[in-house]
């Protein structure tokens, strides 16, 4: 495959879609442990919720026709028949006209009642007489037995990212063991003679490992299980053996560094040797991140990511995250913030660019300010709130032009 015969992001995603069909298995996990996991299948309610008619206010359960026309000047006089106890079925029913029962918020509506008068619109004359000075309509201040959730309703769809509110729904249905998608195992390999671990003090010409930890934490954030295979020096045999082990043990493999065409760049050779079809593409029309490789070995995706941290981060977000979401059957909807661009910015035509920006609120308007940094630096991401995506067919952005800023992290 010829390097620099670059493909657009859309073309790359088409290649990913047509080559990888990875079906992850289901596992059942405890309700308390399912935050940030992906639901494997639709959850269909086996009951109505709340399951009984309940009051949504503190007040008095009545028949609406008994308080029709009630006002402060001519209140309706009601006979108090007792009160509803929370968590229990009412011991009495409203059998005759003019009867009422006190009911707390969440209490079960007694038989014969069809509505609740808020306590603010009542006065208590004595222990058995209540004056109602405002009418109610049938069903007012009452939650029907299936008004929250209906029997047979699909309350959560497969692919839902489980968060506190959806977990509370599972709890209300009595689901203690939750069917979730098994986490895809993502192997991470960093390469380069110049890379040392964070605990080491780098000598002249060396840098601490950034990409391994960037990728490791990103995979966790995206619902995967990262497996770190260490920093491998620019040694062909060692890298080949490590990559072969990662392919056997993981669902996806990420190799950071060595994806360009320098003398010591081994990633492309390694991917082609590991198995057919090998490299699917080498080079993407994106800035930063052009020297990116996507390969296929044993039906598994293997990425050669740029060694420069900012490039690595961009390609991960645009392509690797896209692949993981397809595997997990997640459809993430992004809601970018519309902003004015702070300055004129020129870019080369022909490459889609992901430009880190900060956001400031100036006189009620959001202003996107570019964070200008080279692809070898990670500071562009750490300083930025998000990024602006600039289409490959344009030559830049004008000052005060409307742009959309996407947040880097969830």
mmCIF file of C-alpha atoms in Angstrom:
data_model
loop_
_atom_site.group_PDB
_atom_site.id
_atom_site.type_symbol
_atom_site.label_atom_id
_atom_site.label_comp_id
_atom_site.label_asym_id
_atom_site.label_seq_id
_atom_site.Cartn_x
_atom_site.Cartn_y
_atom_site.Cartn_z
ATOM 1 C CA UNK A 1 0.000 0.000 0.000
ATOM 2 C CA UNK A 2 1.410 3.402 -0.983
ATOM 3 C CA UNK A 3 1.884 5.827 1.870
ATOM 4 C CA UNK A 4 0.548 9.336 1.180
ATOM 5 C CA UNK A 5 -2.245 7.907 -0.929
ATOM 6 C CA UNK A 6 -4.411 9.341 1.795
ATOM 7 C CA UNK A 7 -8.091 8.676 2.338
ATOM 8 C CA UNK A 8 -10.792 10.912 3.762
ATOM 9 C CA UNK A 9 -12.318 10.241 7.175
ATOM 10 C CA UNK A 10 -15.543 9.114 5.489
ATOM 11 C CA UNK A 11 -13.611 6.635 3.304
ATOM 12 C CA UNK A 12 -11.772 5.283 6.354
ATOM 13 C CA UNK A 13 -15.030 4.780 8.259
ATOM 14 C CA UNK A 14 -16.471 2.955 5.247
ATOM 15 C CA UNK A 15 -13.465 0.605 5.299
ATOM 16 C CA UNK A 16 -13.935 0.019 9.036
ATOM 17 C CA UNK A 17 -17.652 -0.668 8.545
ATOM 18 C CA UNK A 18 -17.102 -3.144 5.725
ATOM 19 C CA UNK A 19 -14.240 -5.078 7.360
ATOM 20 C CA UNK A 20 -15.056 -5.474 11.033
ATOM 21 C CA UNK A 21 -18.079 -7.318 12.393
ATOM 22 C CA UNK A 22 -17.168 -8.001 16.000
ATOM 23 C CA UNK A 23 -20.019 -9.313 18.141
ATOM 24 C CA UNK A 24 -19.296 -9.003 21.830
ATOM 25 C CA UNK A 25 -20.897 -11.414 24.274
ATOM 26 C CA UNK A 26 -23.302 -10.692 27.112
ATOM 27 C CA UNK A 27 -22.547 -10.807 30.811
ATOM 28 C CA UNK A 28 -24.773 -10.308 33.841
ATOM 29 C CA UNK A 29 -23.467 -7.920 36.473
ATOM 30 C CA UNK A 30 -24.787 -6.559 39.741
ATOM 31 C CA UNK A 31 -27.051 -3.519 39.570
ATOM 32 C CA UNK A 32 -24.639 -1.564 41.787
ATOM 33 C CA UNK A 33 -21.762 -2.166 39.375
ATOM 34 C CA UNK A 34 -23.365 -1.280 36.047
ATOM 35 C CA UNK A 35 -22.684 2.474 35.902
ATOM 36 C CA UNK A 36 -21.046 3.398 32.573
ATOM 37 C CA UNK A 37 -21.671 -0.076 31.125
ATOM 38 C CA UNK A 38 -23.540 -0.703 27.872
ATOM 39 C CA UNK A 39 -26.916 -2.422 27.953
ATOM 40 C CA UNK A 40 -26.863 -5.621 25.881
ATOM 41 C CA UNK A 41 -30.588 -5.974 25.180
ATOM 42 C CA UNK A 42 -33.861 -4.087 25.428
ATOM 43 C CA UNK A 43 -35.384 -3.946 28.881
ATOM 44 C CA UNK A 44 -39.144 -4.559 28.722
ATOM 45 C CA UNK A 45 -41.235 -3.806 31.782
ATOM 46 C CA UNK A 46 -42.985 -6.780 33.371
ATOM 47 C CA UNK A 47 -45.294 -4.548 35.404
ATOM 48 C CA UNK A 48 -47.006 -1.196 35.627
ATOM 49 C CA UNK A 49 -45.293 1.536 37.608
ATOM 50 C CA UNK A 50 -46.259 2.785 40.127
ATOM 51 C CA UNK A 51 -48.735 -0.117 40.041
ATOM 52 C CA UNK A 52 -51.457 1.742 41.904
ATOM 53 C CA UNK A 53 -53.061 5.172 41.802
ATOM 54 C CA UNK A 54 -51.057 7.479 44.029
ATOM 55 C CA UNK A 55 -51.197 11.098 45.104
ATOM 56 C CA UNK A 56 -48.546 13.530 43.907
ATOM 57 C CA UNK A 57 -49.341 16.101 46.630
ATOM 58 C CA UNK A 58 -50.247 16.296 50.305
ATOM 59 C CA UNK A 59 -53.992 16.843 50.590
ATOM 60 C CA UNK A 60 -57.354 15.138 50.664
ATOM 61 C CA UNK A 61 -58.586 12.352 48.409
ATOM 62 C CA UNK A 62 -62.075 13.206 47.107
ATOM 63 C CA UNK A 63 -64.603 12.564 44.381
ATOM 64 C CA UNK A 64 -64.247 15.557 42.084
ATOM 65 C CA UNK A 65 -68.028 15.995 41.724
ATOM 66 C CA UNK A 66 -68.276 16.552 45.511
ATOM 67 C CA UNK A 67 -66.139 19.729 45.317
ATOM 68 C CA UNK A 68 -67.478 21.066 42.028
ATOM 69 C CA UNK A 69 -68.002 24.814 42.352
ATOM 70 C CA UNK A 70 -66.083 25.074 45.641
ATOM 71 C CA UNK A 71 -64.611 28.516 46.404
ATOM 72 C CA UNK A 72 -63.284 30.502 49.334
ATOM 73 C CA UNK A 73 -66.660 32.220 49.780
ATOM 74 C CA UNK A 74 -68.686 29.029 49.381
ATOM 75 C CA UNK A 75 -66.466 26.073 50.353
ATOM 76 C CA UNK A 76 -67.505 22.454 50.061
ATOM 77 C CA UNK A 77 -67.963 20.805 53.464
ATOM 78 C CA UNK A 78 -66.445 17.299 53.534
ATOM 79 C CA UNK A 79 -66.590 14.522 56.122
ATOM 80 C CA UNK A 80 -63.102 13.232 57.055
ATOM 81 C CA UNK A 81 -63.079 9.414 57.117
ATOM 82 C CA UNK A 82 -59.452 8.945 58.220
ATOM 83 C CA UNK A 83 -56.054 9.030 56.563
ATOM 84 C CA UNK A 84 -53.957 6.981 54.178
ATOM 85 C CA UNK A 85 -50.834 5.394 55.659
ATOM 86 C CA UNK A 86 -47.735 5.433 53.456
ATOM 87 C CA UNK A 87 -46.792 2.031 52.100
ATOM 88 C CA UNK A 88 -50.139 0.476 52.948
ATOM 89 C CA UNK A 89 -53.461 -0.066 51.202
ATOM 90 C CA UNK A 90 -56.119 2.345 52.514
ATOM 91 C CA UNK A 91 -58.246 0.679 55.197
ATOM 92 C CA UNK A 92 -61.397 2.539 54.143
ATOM 93 C CA UNK A 93 -63.147 3.530 50.919
ATOM 94 C CA UNK A 94 -65.124 6.646 50.034
ATOM 95 C CA UNK A 95 -68.628 5.196 49.759
ATOM 96 C CA UNK A 96 -70.923 8.167 50.170
ATOM 97 C CA UNK A 97 -71.028 11.712 48.712
ATOM 98 C CA UNK A 98 -69.066 14.299 50.676
ATOM 99 C CA UNK A 99 -66.491 11.916 52.136
ATOM 100 C CA UNK A 100 -62.707 12.524 52.007
ATOM 101 C CA UNK A 101 -59.476 11.080 53.408
ATOM 102 C CA UNK A 102 -56.185 12.746 54.202
ATOM 103 C CA UNK A 103 -53.442 11.455 51.859
ATOM 104 C CA UNK A 104 -49.696 12.195 51.851
ATOM 105 C CA UNK A 105 -47.561 12.559 48.720
ATOM 106 C CA UNK A 106 -47.032 9.060 47.336
ATOM 107 C CA UNK A 107 -49.947 7.561 49.231
ATOM 108 C CA UNK A 108 -52.316 5.073 47.580
ATOM 109 C CA UNK A 109 -55.614 6.567 46.460
ATOM 110 C CA UNK A 110 -58.533 5.033 48.403
ATOM 111 C CA UNK A 111 -61.327 3.266 46.552
ATOM 112 C CA UNK A 112 -64.061 5.685 45.494
ATOM 113 C CA UNK A 113 -61.735 8.705 45.143
ATOM 114 C CA UNK A 114 -60.697 10.062 41.738
ATOM 115 C CA UNK A 115 -58.663 13.173 42.594
ATOM 116 C CA UNK A 116 -56.767 14.984 45.362
ATOM 117 C CA UNK A 117 -57.261 18.526 46.671
ATOM 118 C CA UNK A 118 -53.990 20.152 47.749
ATOM 119 C CA UNK A 119 -53.895 20.834 51.479
ATOM 120 C CA UNK A 120 -53.236 24.529 50.743
ATOM 121 C CA UNK A 121 -56.803 24.816 49.433
ATOM 122 C CA UNK A 122 -58.472 23.365 52.517
ATOM 123 C CA UNK A 123 -59.300 24.331 56.091
ATOM 124 C CA UNK A 124 -59.922 21.975 58.989
ATOM 125 C CA UNK A 125 -63.022 22.935 61.001
ATOM 126 C CA UNK A 126 -62.765 20.053 63.484
ATOM 127 C CA UNK A 127 -61.572 16.442 63.684
ATOM 128 C CA UNK A 128 -64.231 15.249 61.258
ATOM 129 C CA UNK A 129 -64.919 18.251 58.984
ATOM 130 C CA UNK A 130 -62.786 19.641 56.137
ATOM 131 C CA UNK A 131 -63.633 22.756 54.107
ATOM 132 C CA UNK A 132 -62.491 22.638 50.460
ATOM 133 C CA UNK A 133 -62.279 26.035 48.749
ATOM 134 C CA UNK A 134 -61.082 25.035 45.277
ATOM 135 C CA UNK A 135 -62.508 22.512 42.794
ATOM 136 C CA UNK A 136 -60.493 19.726 41.143
ATOM 137 C CA UNK A 137 -61.010 17.763 37.963
ATOM 138 C CA UNK A 138 -61.013 13.977 37.691
ATOM 139 C CA UNK A 139 -57.454 12.634 37.937
ATOM 140 C CA UNK A 140 -56.004 15.931 39.193
ATOM 141 C CA UNK A 141 -52.932 15.462 41.422
ATOM 142 C CA UNK A 142 -53.098 11.693 40.864
ATOM 143 C CA UNK A 143 -50.561 9.451 39.124
ATOM 144 C CA UNK A 144 -52.294 6.521 37.394
ATOM 145 C CA UNK A 145 -51.038 2.993 37.975
ATOM 146 C CA UNK A 146 -49.323 2.824 34.551
ATOM 147 C CA UNK A 147 -48.596 6.504 34.041
ATOM 148 C CA UNK A 148 -44.864 6.165 34.790
ATOM 149 C CA UNK A 149 -44.185 2.819 33.093
ATOM 150 C CA UNK A 150 -46.666 0.586 31.291
ATOM 151 C CA UNK A 151 -46.625 -3.202 31.285
ATOM 152 C CA UNK A 152 -44.810 -4.394 28.118
ATOM 153 C CA UNK A 153 -43.125 -1.039 27.492
ATOM 154 C CA UNK A 154 -39.498 -1.070 26.297
ATOM 155 C CA UNK A 155 -38.091 1.305 28.889
ATOM 156 C CA UNK A 156 -34.393 1.036 27.953
ATOM 157 C CA UNK A 157 -32.937 0.177 24.554
ATOM 158 C CA UNK A 158 -29.957 -2.035 23.803
ATOM 159 C CA UNK A 159 -26.858 0.130 23.474
ATOM 160 C CA UNK A 160 -27.888 2.489 26.283
ATOM 161 C CA UNK A 161 -24.951 3.837 28.282
ATOM 162 C CA UNK A 162 -26.134 3.135 31.806
ATOM 163 C CA UNK A 163 -26.095 6.168 34.071
ATOM 164 C CA UNK A 164 -27.705 6.916 37.470
ATOM 165 C CA UNK A 165 -31.175 7.679 36.046
ATOM 166 C CA UNK A 166 -31.348 4.576 33.859
ATOM 167 C CA UNK A 167 -29.985 2.470 36.724
ATOM 168 C CA UNK A 168 -32.770 3.777 38.966
ATOM 169 C CA UNK A 169 -35.247 2.598 36.319
ATOM 170 C CA UNK A 170 -33.731 -0.904 36.464
ATOM 171 C CA UNK A 171 -34.069 -0.786 40.232
ATOM 172 C CA UNK A 172 -37.763 0.136 39.996
ATOM 173 C CA UNK A 173 -38.322 -2.949 37.815
ATOM 174 C CA UNK A 174 -36.591 -5.206 40.321
ATOM 175 C CA UNK A 175 -33.718 -6.040 37.953
ATOM 176 C CA UNK A 176 -30.747 -6.954 40.148
ATOM 177 C CA UNK A 177 -28.619 -8.699 37.507
ATOM 178 C CA UNK A 178 -28.178 -6.450 34.488
ATOM 179 C CA UNK A 179 -27.361 -7.768 30.977
ATOM 180 C CA UNK A 180 -24.461 -5.715 29.645
ATOM 181 C CA UNK A 181 -22.047 -6.001 26.728
ATOM 182 C CA UNK A 182 -18.718 -7.562 27.630
ATOM 183 C CA UNK A 183 -15.964 -4.976 27.531
ATOM 184 C CA UNK A 184 -13.847 -5.202 24.372
ATOM 185 C CA UNK A 185 -10.218 -5.966 25.222
ATOM 186 C CA UNK A 186 -7.910 -3.360 23.701
ATOM 187 C CA UNK A 187 -4.195 -4.087 23.553
ATOM 188 C CA UNK A 188 -1.892 -1.060 23.800
ATOM 189 C CA UNK A 189 1.715 -1.099 22.603
ATOM 190 C CA UNK A 190 4.007 1.933 22.603
ATOM 191 C CA UNK A 191 7.141 1.906 20.481
ATOM 192 C CA UNK A 192 10.293 3.984 20.257
ATOM 193 C CA UNK A 193 13.913 3.958 21.466
ATOM 194 C CA UNK A 194 13.343 7.407 22.954
ATOM 195 C CA UNK A 195 10.372 6.422 25.144
ATOM 196 C CA UNK A 196 10.890 5.763 28.867
ATOM 197 C CA UNK A 197 8.367 5.017 31.603
ATOM 198 C CA UNK A 198 6.939 7.877 33.724
ATOM 199 C CA UNK A 199 8.922 6.837 36.812
ATOM 200 C CA UNK A 200 12.217 7.143 34.961
ATOM 201 C CA UNK A 201 14.110 10.392 34.563
ATOM 202 C CA UNK A 202 14.553 10.986 30.828
ATOM 203 C CA UNK A 203 18.078 11.464 29.552
ATOM 204 C CA UNK A 204 18.828 13.925 26.752
ATOM 205 C CA UNK A 205 16.905 12.791 23.669
ATOM 206 C CA UNK A 206 14.405 10.750 25.692
ATOM 207 C CA UNK A 207 10.792 11.512 26.639
ATOM 208 C CA UNK A 208 8.428 9.937 29.129
ATOM 209 C CA UNK A 209 5.674 7.670 27.809
ATOM 210 C CA UNK A 210 2.556 9.754 27.160
ATOM 211 C CA UNK A 211 0.526 7.814 24.627
ATOM 212 C CA UNK A 212 0.182 4.591 26.625
ATOM 213 C CA UNK A 213 -1.585 6.430 29.424
ATOM 214 C CA UNK A 214 -3.575 8.603 27.043
ATOM 215 C CA UNK A 215 -4.865 5.495 25.254
ATOM 216 C CA UNK A 216 -5.315 3.426 28.423
ATOM 217 C CA UNK A 217 -7.563 6.001 30.088
ATOM 218 C CA UNK A 218 -9.405 6.728 26.827
ATOM 219 C CA UNK A 219 -10.268 3.042 26.373
ATOM 220 C CA UNK A 220 -11.647 2.894 29.918
ATOM 221 C CA UNK A 221 -13.727 6.020 29.271
ATOM 222 C CA UNK A 222 -15.146 4.426 26.126
ATOM 223 C CA UNK A 223 -16.208 1.202 27.819
ATOM 224 C CA UNK A 224 -13.262 -1.008 26.927
ATOM 225 C CA UNK A 225 -10.781 -3.038 28.939
ATOM 226 C CA UNK A 226 -7.234 -1.829 28.183
ATOM 227 C CA UNK A 227 -4.318 -4.259 28.336
ATOM 228 C CA UNK A 228 -0.885 -2.633 28.363
ATOM 229 C CA UNK A 229 1.946 -4.560 26.693
ATOM 230 C CA UNK A 230 4.654 -2.077 27.611
ATOM 231 C CA UNK A 231 7.024 0.164 25.734
ATOM 232 C CA UNK A 232 8.830 -1.757 22.992
ATOM 233 C CA UNK A 233 12.072 -0.418 21.590
ATOM 234 C CA UNK A 234 12.534 -0.119 17.822
ATOM 235 C CA UNK A 235 13.377 -3.806 17.531
ATOM 236 C CA UNK A 236 11.543 -5.675 14.791
ATOM 237 C CA UNK A 237 11.473 -9.161 16.343
ATOM 238 C CA UNK A 238 10.478 -7.941 19.792
ATOM 239 C CA UNK A 239 7.694 -5.754 18.387
ATOM 240 C CA UNK A 240 6.460 -8.539 16.118
ATOM 241 C CA UNK A 241 6.246 -11.021 18.996
ATOM 242 C CA UNK A 242 4.475 -8.498 21.241
ATOM 243 C CA UNK A 243 1.964 -7.569 18.525
ATOM 244 C CA UNK A 244 1.295 -11.261 17.790
ATOM 245 C CA UNK A 245 0.576 -11.880 21.486
ATOM 246 C CA UNK A 246 -1.744 -8.839 21.637
ATOM 247 C CA UNK A 247 -3.686 -10.011 18.570
ATOM 248 C CA UNK A 248 -4.243 -13.418 20.176
ATOM 249 C CA UNK A 249 -5.426 -11.983 23.493
ATOM 250 C CA UNK A 250 -7.386 -8.866 22.495
ATOM 251 C CA UNK A 251 -10.270 -7.725 20.326
ATOM 252 C CA UNK A 252 -8.478 -4.577 19.101
ATOM 253 C CA UNK A 253 -4.794 -3.658 19.072
ATOM 254 C CA UNK A 254 -3.325 -0.155 19.141
ATOM 255 C CA UNK A 255 0.338 0.386 18.307
ATOM 256 C CA UNK A 256 1.507 3.898 19.118
ATOM 257 C CA UNK A 257 4.492 5.152 17.145
ATOM 258 C CA UNK A 258 6.358 3.856 14.133
ATOM 259 C CA UNK A 259 3.477 4.461 11.738
ATOM 260 C CA UNK A 260 5.337 6.805 9.386
ATOM 261 C CA UNK A 261 7.954 5.852 6.777
ATOM 262 C CA UNK A 262 11.227 6.558 8.555
ATOM 263 C CA UNK A 263 14.109 4.061 8.816
ATOM 264 C CA UNK A 264 12.995 2.830 12.238
ATOM 265 C CA UNK A 265 9.263 2.872 11.597
ATOM 266 C CA UNK A 266 8.322 -0.802 11.835
ATOM 267 C CA UNK A 267 4.562 -0.751 12.418
ATOM 268 C CA UNK A 268 3.480 -1.141 8.791
ATOM 269 C CA UNK A 269 5.857 -4.107 8.264
ATOM 270 C CA UNK A 270 4.666 -5.751 11.456
ATOM 271 C CA UNK A 271 0.977 -5.518 10.532
ATOM 272 C CA UNK A 272 1.561 -6.980 7.078
ATOM 273 C CA UNK A 273 3.579 -9.898 8.483
ATOM 274 C CA UNK A 274 1.040 -10.755 11.211
ATOM 275 C CA UNK A 275 -1.502 -12.094 8.731
ATOM 276 C CA UNK A 276 -3.757 -11.408 5.768
ATOM 277 C CA UNK A 277 -5.069 -9.061 4.595
ATOM 278 C CA UNK A 278 -2.721 -6.935 6.711
ATOM 279 C CA UNK A 279 -2.762 -3.219 5.987
ATOM 280 C CA UNK A 280 -6.088 -1.858 4.756
ATOM 281 C CA UNK A 281 -4.961 1.763 4.546
ATOM 282 C CA UNK A 282 -1.930 3.879 5.345
ATOM 283 C CA UNK A 283 -2.441 7.626 5.450
ATOM 284 C CA UNK A 284 -5.477 9.755 6.272
ATOM 285 C CA UNK A 285 -6.362 13.262 5.123
ATOM 286 C CA UNK A 286 -6.503 14.592 8.665
ATOM 287 C CA UNK A 287 -4.514 17.135 10.658
ATOM 288 C CA UNK A 288 -2.986 16.142 12.965
ATOM 289 C CA UNK A 289 -2.702 12.409 12.372
ATOM 290 C CA UNK A 290 -1.885 11.842 8.715
ATOM 291 C CA UNK A 291 0.492 8.847 9.187
ATOM 292 C CA UNK A 292 -2.184 6.494 10.500
ATOM 293 C CA UNK A 293 -2.493 2.799 9.661
ATOM 294 C CA UNK A 294 -5.565 0.602 9.835
ATOM 295 C CA UNK A 295 -4.990 -3.127 9.419
ATOM 296 C CA UNK A 296 -6.867 -6.397 9.745
ATOM 297 C CA UNK A 297 -5.359 -9.535 11.230
ATOM 298 C CA UNK A 298 -7.427 -12.625 12.095
ATOM 299 C CA UNK A 299 -10.531 -10.519 11.477
ATOM 300 C CA UNK A 300 -9.419 -8.130 14.220
ATOM 301 C CA UNK A 301 -8.642 -4.420 13.805
ATOM 302 C CA UNK A 302 -5.126 -3.227 14.444
ATOM 303 C CA UNK A 303 -4.260 0.468 14.366
ATOM 304 C CA UNK A 304 -0.914 2.080 13.820
ATOM 305 C CA UNK A 305 -1.303 5.429 15.566
ATOM 306 C CA UNK A 306 1.037 8.395 15.202
ATOM 307 C CA UNK A 307 3.637 8.749 17.943
ATOM 308 C CA UNK A 308 3.043 12.461 18.396
ATOM 309 C CA UNK A 309 0.634 12.773 21.330
ATOM 310 C CA UNK A 310 -1.777 15.296 19.851
ATOM 311 C CA UNK A 311 -1.976 13.301 16.604
ATOM 312 C CA UNK A 312 -2.485 10.083 18.547
ATOM 313 C CA UNK A 313 -5.276 11.663 20.601
ATOM 314 C CA UNK A 314 -7.105 13.007 17.550
ATOM 315 C CA UNK A 315 -6.955 9.735 15.605
ATOM 316 C CA UNK A 316 -8.101 7.796 18.657
ATOM 317 C CA UNK A 317 -11.088 10.078 19.120
ATOM 318 C CA UNK A 318 -12.096 10.141 15.463
ATOM 319 C CA UNK A 319 -11.511 6.496 14.491
ATOM 320 C CA UNK A 320 -10.771 4.171 17.413
ATOM 321 C CA UNK A 321 -13.650 5.512 19.497
ATOM 322 C CA UNK A 322 -15.869 5.197 16.426
ATOM 323 C CA UNK A 323 -14.910 1.522 16.110
ATOM 324 C CA UNK A 324 -15.437 0.805 19.829
ATOM 325 C CA UNK A 325 -18.871 2.397 19.728
ATOM 326 C CA UNK A 326 -19.825 0.204 16.774
ATOM 327 C CA UNK A 327 -18.617 -2.870 18.653
ATOM 328 C CA UNK A 328 -20.608 -1.868 21.736
ATOM 329 C CA UNK A 329 -23.602 -0.831 19.591
ATOM 330 C CA UNK A 330 -23.579 2.633 21.126
ATOM 331 C CA UNK A 331 -24.943 5.611 19.242
ATOM 332 C CA UNK A 332 -23.433 8.662 20.898
ATOM 333 C CA UNK A 333 -25.059 11.961 19.984
ATOM 334 C CA UNK A 334 -22.854 15.004 20.341
ATOM 335 C CA UNK A 335 -24.234 18.475 20.942
ATOM 336 C CA UNK A 336 -21.565 21.004 19.985
ATOM 337 C CA UNK A 337 -21.578 24.567 21.256
ATOM 338 C CA UNK A 338 -22.006 27.283 18.577
ATOM 339 C CA UNK A 339 -19.340 29.963 18.959
ATOM 340 C CA UNK A 340 -17.745 32.870 17.145
ATOM 341 C CA UNK A 341 -14.167 32.283 16.068
ATOM 342 C CA UNK A 342 -11.726 34.736 17.624
ATOM 343 C CA UNK A 343 -9.301 35.263 14.722
ATOM 344 C CA UNK A 344 -8.498 34.500 11.111
ATOM 345 C CA UNK A 345 -7.013 31.010 10.820
ATOM 346 C CA UNK A 346 -5.459 29.521 7.685
ATOM 347 C CA UNK A 347 -5.113 25.814 6.930
ATOM 348 C CA UNK A 348 -3.995 23.810 3.933
ATOM 349 C CA UNK A 349 -6.834 22.633 1.741
ATOM 350 C CA UNK A 350 -7.327 18.888 1.356
ATOM 351 C CA UNK A 351 -7.084 17.717 4.977
ATOM 352 C CA UNK A 352 -9.757 17.702 7.653
ATOM 353 C CA UNK A 353 -8.364 19.484 10.686
ATOM 354 C CA UNK A 354 -9.194 19.110 14.361
ATOM 355 C CA UNK A 355 -8.148 22.352 16.024
ATOM 356 C CA UNK A 356 -8.019 22.549 19.855
ATOM 357 C CA UNK A 357 -9.791 25.629 21.247
ATOM 358 C CA UNK A 358 -10.726 27.233 24.523
ATOM 359 C CA UNK A 359 -14.080 28.957 25.055
ATOM 360 C CA UNK A 360 -14.677 32.332 26.644
ATOM 361 C CA UNK A 361 -17.967 34.077 27.343
ATOM 362 C CA UNK A 362 -17.536 37.681 26.238
ATOM 363 C CA UNK A 363 -20.538 39.976 26.675
ATOM 364 C CA UNK A 364 -22.945 37.054 26.447
ATOM 365 C CA UNK A 365 -21.369 35.417 23.389
ATOM 366 C CA UNK A 366 -19.246 32.287 23.328
ATOM 367 C CA UNK A 367 -15.897 32.876 21.625
ATOM 368 C CA UNK A 368 -13.715 29.988 20.405
ATOM 369 C CA UNK A 369 -9.999 30.762 20.764
ATOM 370 C CA UNK A 370 -7.524 28.409 19.032
ATOM 371 C CA UNK A 371 -4.807 26.727 21.059
ATOM 372 C CA UNK A 372 -1.914 26.768 18.633
ATOM 373 C CA UNK A 373 0.457 23.870 19.223
ATOM 374 C CA UNK A 374 2.406 21.299 17.236
ATOM 375 C CA UNK A 375 1.316 17.682 16.926
ATOM 376 C CA UNK A 376 4.276 16.533 19.018
ATOM 377 C CA UNK A 377 2.837 18.353 22.051
ATOM 378 C CA UNK A 378 0.020 17.131 24.285
ATOM 379 C CA UNK A 379 -0.508 20.547 25.857
ATOM 380 C CA UNK A 380 -2.945 21.487 23.078
ATOM 381 C CA UNK A 381 -5.474 19.052 24.506
ATOM 382 C CA UNK A 382 -4.801 19.734 28.160
ATOM 383 C CA UNK A 383 -5.244 23.487 27.696
ATOM 384 C CA UNK A 384 -8.295 23.205 25.436
ATOM 385 C CA UNK A 385 -11.980 22.765 26.307
ATOM 386 C CA UNK A 386 -12.732 21.127 22.977
ATOM 387 C CA UNK A 387 -12.010 21.269 19.290
ATOM 388 C CA UNK A 388 -13.305 22.754 16.055
ATOM 389 C CA UNK A 389 -13.560 20.444 13.058
ATOM 390 C CA UNK A 390 -12.532 22.254 9.874
ATOM 391 C CA UNK A 391 -13.653 20.636 6.622
ATOM 392 C CA UNK A 392 -10.957 19.413 4.243
ATOM 393 C CA UNK A 393 -12.311 21.501 1.369
ATOM 394 C CA UNK A 394 -11.929 24.882 3.070
ATOM 395 C CA UNK A 395 -8.783 26.905 3.626
ATOM 396 C CA UNK A 396 -9.463 28.098 7.128
ATOM 397 C CA UNK A 397 -11.795 30.057 9.377
ATOM 398 C CA UNK A 398 -12.529 33.783 9.379
ATOM 399 C CA UNK A 399 -12.709 35.989 12.439
ATOM 400 C CA UNK A 400 -16.273 36.118 13.857
ATOM 401 C CA UNK A 401 -17.284 33.137 11.695
ATOM 402 C CA UNK A 402 -19.731 30.753 13.385
ATOM 403 C CA UNK A 403 -18.095 27.461 14.357
ATOM 404 C CA UNK A 404 -19.150 24.447 16.412
ATOM 405 C CA UNK A 405 -16.994 23.336 19.327
ATOM 406 C CA UNK A 406 -17.038 19.671 20.334
ATOM 407 C CA UNK A 407 -16.041 18.692 23.856
ATOM 408 C CA UNK A 408 -12.960 16.477 24.112
ATOM 409 C CA UNK A 409 -14.164 14.397 27.018
ATOM 410 C CA UNK A 410 -17.561 13.230 28.224
#
